[in-house]
CSV table of C-alpha atoms in Angstrom, one decimal:
chain,number,residue,atom,x,y,z
A,11,MET,CA,24.1,11.0,6.8
A,12,ASN,CA,23.0,9.1,9.9
A,13,HIS,CA,19.5,8.0,11.4
A,14,SER,CA,19.7,10.9,14.0
A,15,SER,CA,19.8,13.5,10.7
A,16,VAL,CA,15.7,12.2,10.1
A,17,ILE,CA,12.8,12.8,11.6
A,18,THR,CA,9.9,9.9,12.6
A,19,GLU,CA,6.7,10.9,13.3
A,20,HIS,CA,4.0,8.3,13.7
A,21,PHE,CA,0.4,9.8,12.5
A,22,GLU,CA,-3.5,8.0,12.0
A,23,ILE,CA,-5.8,8.8,9.9
A,24,LYS,CA,-9.6,7.5,10.9
A,25,LEU,CA,-12.4,6.3,8.0
A,26,GLY,CA,-15.2,6.9,9.8
A,27,ALA,CA,-15.7,4.8,13.3
A,28,GLU,CA,-13.9,1.6,12.3
A,29,LEU,CA,-11.1,2.2,9.8
A,30,THR,CA,-8.1,3.7,10.5
A,31,VAL,CA,-4.5,4.3,8.3
A,32,ARG,CA,-1.8,3.9,10.6
A,33,GLY,CA,1.8,5.0,8.9
A,34,GLU,CA,4.8,7.4,9.2
A,35,ILE,CA,6.5,9.9,8.1
A,36,LYS,CA,10.6,10.3,7.6
A,37,ALA,CA,12.6,13.4,6.5
A,38,LEU,CA,15.9,15.1,7.1
A,39,ASN,CA,15.6,18.2,10.1
A,40,ASN,CA,16.0,20.8,7.6
A,41,LYS,CA,14.2,23.6,6.2
A,42,GLN,CA,14.6,22.0,2.6
A,43,LYS,CA,11.2,21.3,0.8
A,44,LYS,CA,11.3,17.3,-0.7
A,45,PRO,CA,9.8,15.3,-2.8
A,46,ILE,CA,7.2,13.2,-1.3
A,47,LEU,CA,7.6,9.5,-1.9
A,48,LEU,CA,4.9,7.2,-0.6
A,49,ILE,CA,5.3,3.6,-0.1
A,50,SER,CA,2.9,1.0,-0.8
A,51,HIS,CA,2.8,-2.8,1.2
A,52,GLY,CA,1.8,-6.1,-0.8
A,53,PHE,CA,-0.7,-8.0,0.4
A,54,LYS,CA,0.6,-9.9,3.4
A,55,ALA,CA,2.6,-7.4,4.7
A,56,PHE,CA,2.4,-4.1,6.9
A,57,LYS,CA,4.7,-1.1,7.1
A,58,ASP,CA,7.0,-2.6,9.5
A,59,TRP,CA,7.3,-5.9,7.7
A,60,GLY,CA,10.5,-7.0,6.3
A,61,PHE,CA,12.5,-4.2,4.1
A,62,PHE,CA,10.0,-1.3,4.5
A,63,PRO,CA,11.2,0.7,7.4
A,64,TYR,CA,15.1,0.3,5.9
A,65,VAL,CA,13.5,1.3,2.8
A,66,SER,CA,12.0,4.7,3.9
A,67,ASP,CA,15.2,5.4,5.9
A,68,TRP,CA,17.1,5.1,3.0
A,69,PHE,CA,14.8,7.5,1.5
A,70,ALA,CA,14.7,10.0,3.8
A,71,GLU,CA,18.5,10.0,4.0
A,72,HIS,CA,18.6,10.6,0.7
A,73,GLY,CA,16.2,14.1,0.1
A,74,PHE,CA,12.9,12.5,0.2
A,75,TYR,CA,9.4,13.0,2.2
A,76,THR,CA,8.8,9.3,3.1
A,77,ILE,CA,5.5,8.2,4.0
A,78,HIS,CA,5.3,4.8,5.0
A,79,PHE,CA,1.9,3.5,6.1
A,80,ASN,CA,-0.5,0.3,7.1
A,81,PHE,CA,-3.4,-0.1,4.4
A,82,SER,CA,-6.6,0.4,6.8
A,83,ARG,CA,-8.0,-3.5,6.2
A,84,ASN,CA,-4.6,-5.3,6.1
A,85,GLY,CA,-5.3,-6.7,9.5
A,86,VAL,CA,-2.6,-4.9,11.7
A,87,ASN,CA,-2.8,-2.8,14.3
A,88,GLN,CA,-0.6,-2.9,17.0
A,89,THR,CA,1.1,-6.1,16.1
A,90,ASP,CA,1.5,-8.8,13.8
A,91,PHE,CA,-1.8,-9.6,11.7
A,92,ASP,CA,-4.1,-9.2,15.0
A,93,GLU,CA,-7.3,-7.8,12.7
A,94,LEU,CA,-8.0,-10.6,10.6
A,95,ASP,CA,-11.7,-9.7,11.0
A,96,LYS,CA,-10.8,-7.0,8.7
A,97,PHE,CA,-8.1,-8.5,7.1
A,98,ALA,CA,-11.2,-10.3,5.3
A,99,ASP,CA,-13.1,-7.7,4.0
A,100,ASN,CA,-10.3,-6.6,1.8
A,101,THR,CA,-10.4,-4.9,-1.5
A,102,TYR,CA,-8.7,-2.8,-3.6
A,103,SER,CA,-11.2,0.2,-3.4
A,104,GLN,CA,-10.8,0.2,-0.3
A,105,ASP,CA,-6.8,0.6,-0.7
A,106,GLN,CA,-7.6,3.2,-3.2
A,107,LYS,CA,-9.5,4.9,-0.7
A,108,ASP,CA,-6.7,4.7,1.7
A,109,LEU,CA,-4.3,6.3,-0.3
A,110,ASP,CA,-6.9,9.0,-1.4
A,111,ALA,CA,-7.2,9.9,2.3
A,112,ILE,CA,-3.3,10.3,2.4
A,113,VAL,CA,-2.8,12.2,-0.5
A,114,LEU,CA,-5.7,14.4,0.5
A,115,ARG,CA,-3.8,15.2,4.1
A,116,ILE,CA,-1.1,15.7,2.3
A,117,LYS,CA,-2.4,18.8,-0.1
A,118,ARG,CA,-4.4,20.2,3.5
A,119,GLY,CA,-0.5,20.3,4.8
A,120,GLU,CA,-2.1,17.9,7.8
A,121,LEU,CA,0.4,15.6,8.1
A,122,PRO,CA,3.5,15.8,10.6
A,123,GLN,CA,6.3,18.1,9.4
A,124,SER,CA,4.2,19.0,6.3
A,125,GLU,CA,6.6,21.9,6.0
A,126,LEU,CA,9.0,19.8,4.3
A,127,ALA,CA,7.0,18.2,2.0
A,128,ASP,CA,6.9,19.3,-1.8
A,129,GLN,CA,2.8,18.9,-2.7
A,130,ALA,CA,3.6,19.7,-6.2
A,131,CYS,CA,6.2,16.5,-6.3
A,132,ILE,CA,3.9,13.4,-5.0
A,133,TYR,CA,5.8,10.0,-6.2
A,134,LEU,CA,4.4,6.4,-5.3
A,135,LEU,CA,6.6,3.2,-4.6
A,136,GLY,CA,4.6,0.0,-4.1
A,137,HIS,CA,5.7,-4.1,-3.4
A,138,SER,CA,3.5,-6.5,-5.2
A,139,ARG,CA,0.1,-5.6,-4.3
A,140,GLY,CA,1.6,-2.3,-3.4
A,141,GLY,CA,2.6,-1.8,-6.9
A,142,ALA,CA,-1.1,-2.7,-7.9
A,143,ASN,CA,-2.6,-0.5,-6.0
A,144,SER,CA,0.3,2.6,-6.7
A,145,LEU,CA,-0.3,1.7,-10.8
A,146,ILE,CA,-4.0,2.1,-10.1
A,147,TYR,CA,-4.3,5.3,-8.0
A,148,ALA,CA,-1.2,7.1,-10.9
A,149,LEU,CA,-3.6,6.1,-13.7
A,150,ASP,CA,-6.5,8.0,-11.7
A,151,HIS,CA,-4.6,10.7,-10.5
A,152,PRO,CA,-2.8,12.8,-12.7
A,153,GLU,CA,-1.4,15.3,-9.9
A,154,ILE,CA,0.9,11.8,-9.1
A,155,LYS,CA,4.1,12.4,-10.8
A,156,ALA,CA,6.3,9.0,-10.9
A,157,VAL,CA,5.7,5.6,-10.1
A,158,VAL,CA,8.1,2.2,-9.4
A,159,THR,CA,6.8,-1.0,-8.6
A,160,TRP,CA,8.8,-4.0,-7.1
A,161,ASN,CA,7.6,-7.0,-8.2
A,162,GLY,CA,4.0,-5.5,-8.6
A,163,SER,CA,1.0,-7.7,-8.9
A,164,ALA,CA,-0.4,-7.0,-12.9
A,165,ASN,CA,-3.3,-9.0,-11.9
A,166,PRO,CA,-4.9,-7.9,-9.0
A,167,ASN,CA,-6.9,-10.8,-8.5
A,168,LEU,CA,-4.0,-13.3,-6.7
A,169,PHE,CA,-6.2,-16.2,-6.5
A,170,ASP,CA,-7.7,-19.1,-9.2
A,171,GLU,CA,-10.9,-20.2,-10.1
A,172,VAL,CA,-10.7,-23.0,-8.0
A,173,PHE,CA,-10.7,-20.6,-4.4
A,174,GLU,CA,-12.6,-17.9,-5.3
A,175,ALA,CA,-15.7,-21.1,-6.3
A,176,GLU,CA,-15.0,-21.9,-2.6
A,177,VAL,CA,-15.5,-18.3,-1.4
A,178,ARG,CA,-18.4,-18.2,-2.8
A,179,GLU,CA,-19.5,-21.9,-2.0
A,180,LYS,CA,-18.6,-21.6,1.7
A,181,GLY,CA,-19.0,-17.3,2.5
A,182,ILE,CA,-15.5,-17.1,3.6
A,183,ALA,CA,-12.1,-19.3,2.9
A,184,TYR,CA,-8.9,-19.0,4.2
A,185,THR,CA,-4.8,-18.6,2.5
A,186,GLU,CA,-2.0,-19.7,4.7
A,187,ASN,CA,0.5,-16.9,5.6
A,188,ALA,CA,3.8,-19.2,4.9
A,189,ARG,CA,5.6,-16.8,7.4
A,190,THR,CA,3.6,-16.4,10.8
A,191,LYS,CA,1.0,-19.9,9.5
A,192,GLN,CA,-2.0,-17.9,10.5
A,193,GLN,CA,-5.0,-18.9,8.5
A,194,MET,CA,-6.0,-15.6,6.4
A,195,PRO,CA,-9.4,-15.0,6.0
A,196,ILE,CA,-10.9,-13.7,2.3
A,197,LYS,CA,-14.7,-13.3,2.4
A,198,PRO,CA,-16.4,-12.7,-1.4
A,199,ILE,CA,-16.3,-9.1,-1.1
A,200,PHE,CA,-12.8,-8.9,-2.1
A,201,PHE,CA,-13.9,-10.8,-5.7
A,202,ASP,CA,-16.7,-8.6,-6.2
A,203,ASP,CA,-14.9,-5.5,-5.6
A,204,LEU,CA,-12.7,-7.3,-8.7
A,205,ALA,CA,-15.7,-7.8,-10.9
A,206,GLU,CA,-17.5,-4.5,-10.5
A,207,ASN,CA,-14.6,-2.4,-11.5
A,208,SER,CA,-13.0,-4.9,-13.9
A,209,ASP,CA,-12.4,-1.7,-16.5
A,210,ARG,CA,-10.9,0.5,-13.6
A,211,PHE,CA,-8.4,-2.9,-12.5
A,212,ASN,CA,-7.4,-3.9,-15.8
A,213,ILE,CA,-3.5,-2.9,-14.7
A,214,ILE,CA,-2.0,-4.5,-18.6
A,215,ARG,CA,-4.4,-2.9,-20.7
A,216,ARG,CA,-4.8,0.7,-18.7
A,217,PHE,CA,-1.1,1.0,-18.3
A,218,ALA,CA,-0.7,2.0,-21.9
A,219,ASN,CA,-1.9,5.1,-21.3
A,220,LEU,CA,0.1,6.0,-18.6
A,221,PRO,CA,0.8,9.7,-19.3
A,222,ILE,CA,3.8,9.4,-16.4
A,223,PRO,CA,7.3,7.6,-16.0
A,224,ALA,CA,7.1,4.3,-14.5
A,225,LEU,CA,10.1,2.2,-13.2
A,226,VAL,CA,8.7,-2.0,-13.2
A,227,LEU,CA,11.2,-3.8,-11.4
A,228,GLN,CA,10.2,-7.5,-11.5
A,229,GLY,CA,12.3,-10.1,-9.7
A,230,ASP,CA,12.2,-13.9,-10.9
A,231,LYS,CA,12.7,-14.8,-6.8
A,232,ASP,CA,10.1,-13.0,-4.7
A,233,PHE,CA,7.1,-14.8,-4.1
A,234,LYS,CA,4.0,-14.5,-6.1
A,235,ARG,CA,1.3,-14.3,-3.2
A,236,LEU,CA,3.9,-13.1,-0.4
């Protein structure tokens, strides 16, 4: 198959006045219902970073209705990390709300080319922090049929105690983006959210009760803090 046989359409979901989930759907241009694959990026990534466009193309070419998107507080609007003020307040709880907003639109048939999507077959695929988010969402939502993680984070807290102490003392601290060299801000809300949801976000403990198929792939040359 070639790329010309795949439909690509952009969508935006407004979450109040400030936040927006921006994404794309890709699907073969035919009349067949397709299983839905929702692809989540990692901590310092976005929908058009690295392999994500190629992954969404590949799965679309092989019969999936693929959705890849930017989390609303990942810090990317139109270009590479141009909304770092939003990145500073990113939390797992907001990521879960973003996923929920997309799934709601799936169920309502409100995404582009929704007639090509089989609403009864929703699968999740996530890389790094996106893997953690995918597992948490699957654990909370029985309508998800299966989940795949690529170097998914087993521990949602990516930082050590020294960094957290600095954030709490100063009200903000920075982690370097190894690719762009930008200093990316983190505020206490990130750690507050983890503390308030410690049971819900305990992936290792909850994983034993996951009632659906899960494929967990870990590579030894992927960076821990991408």
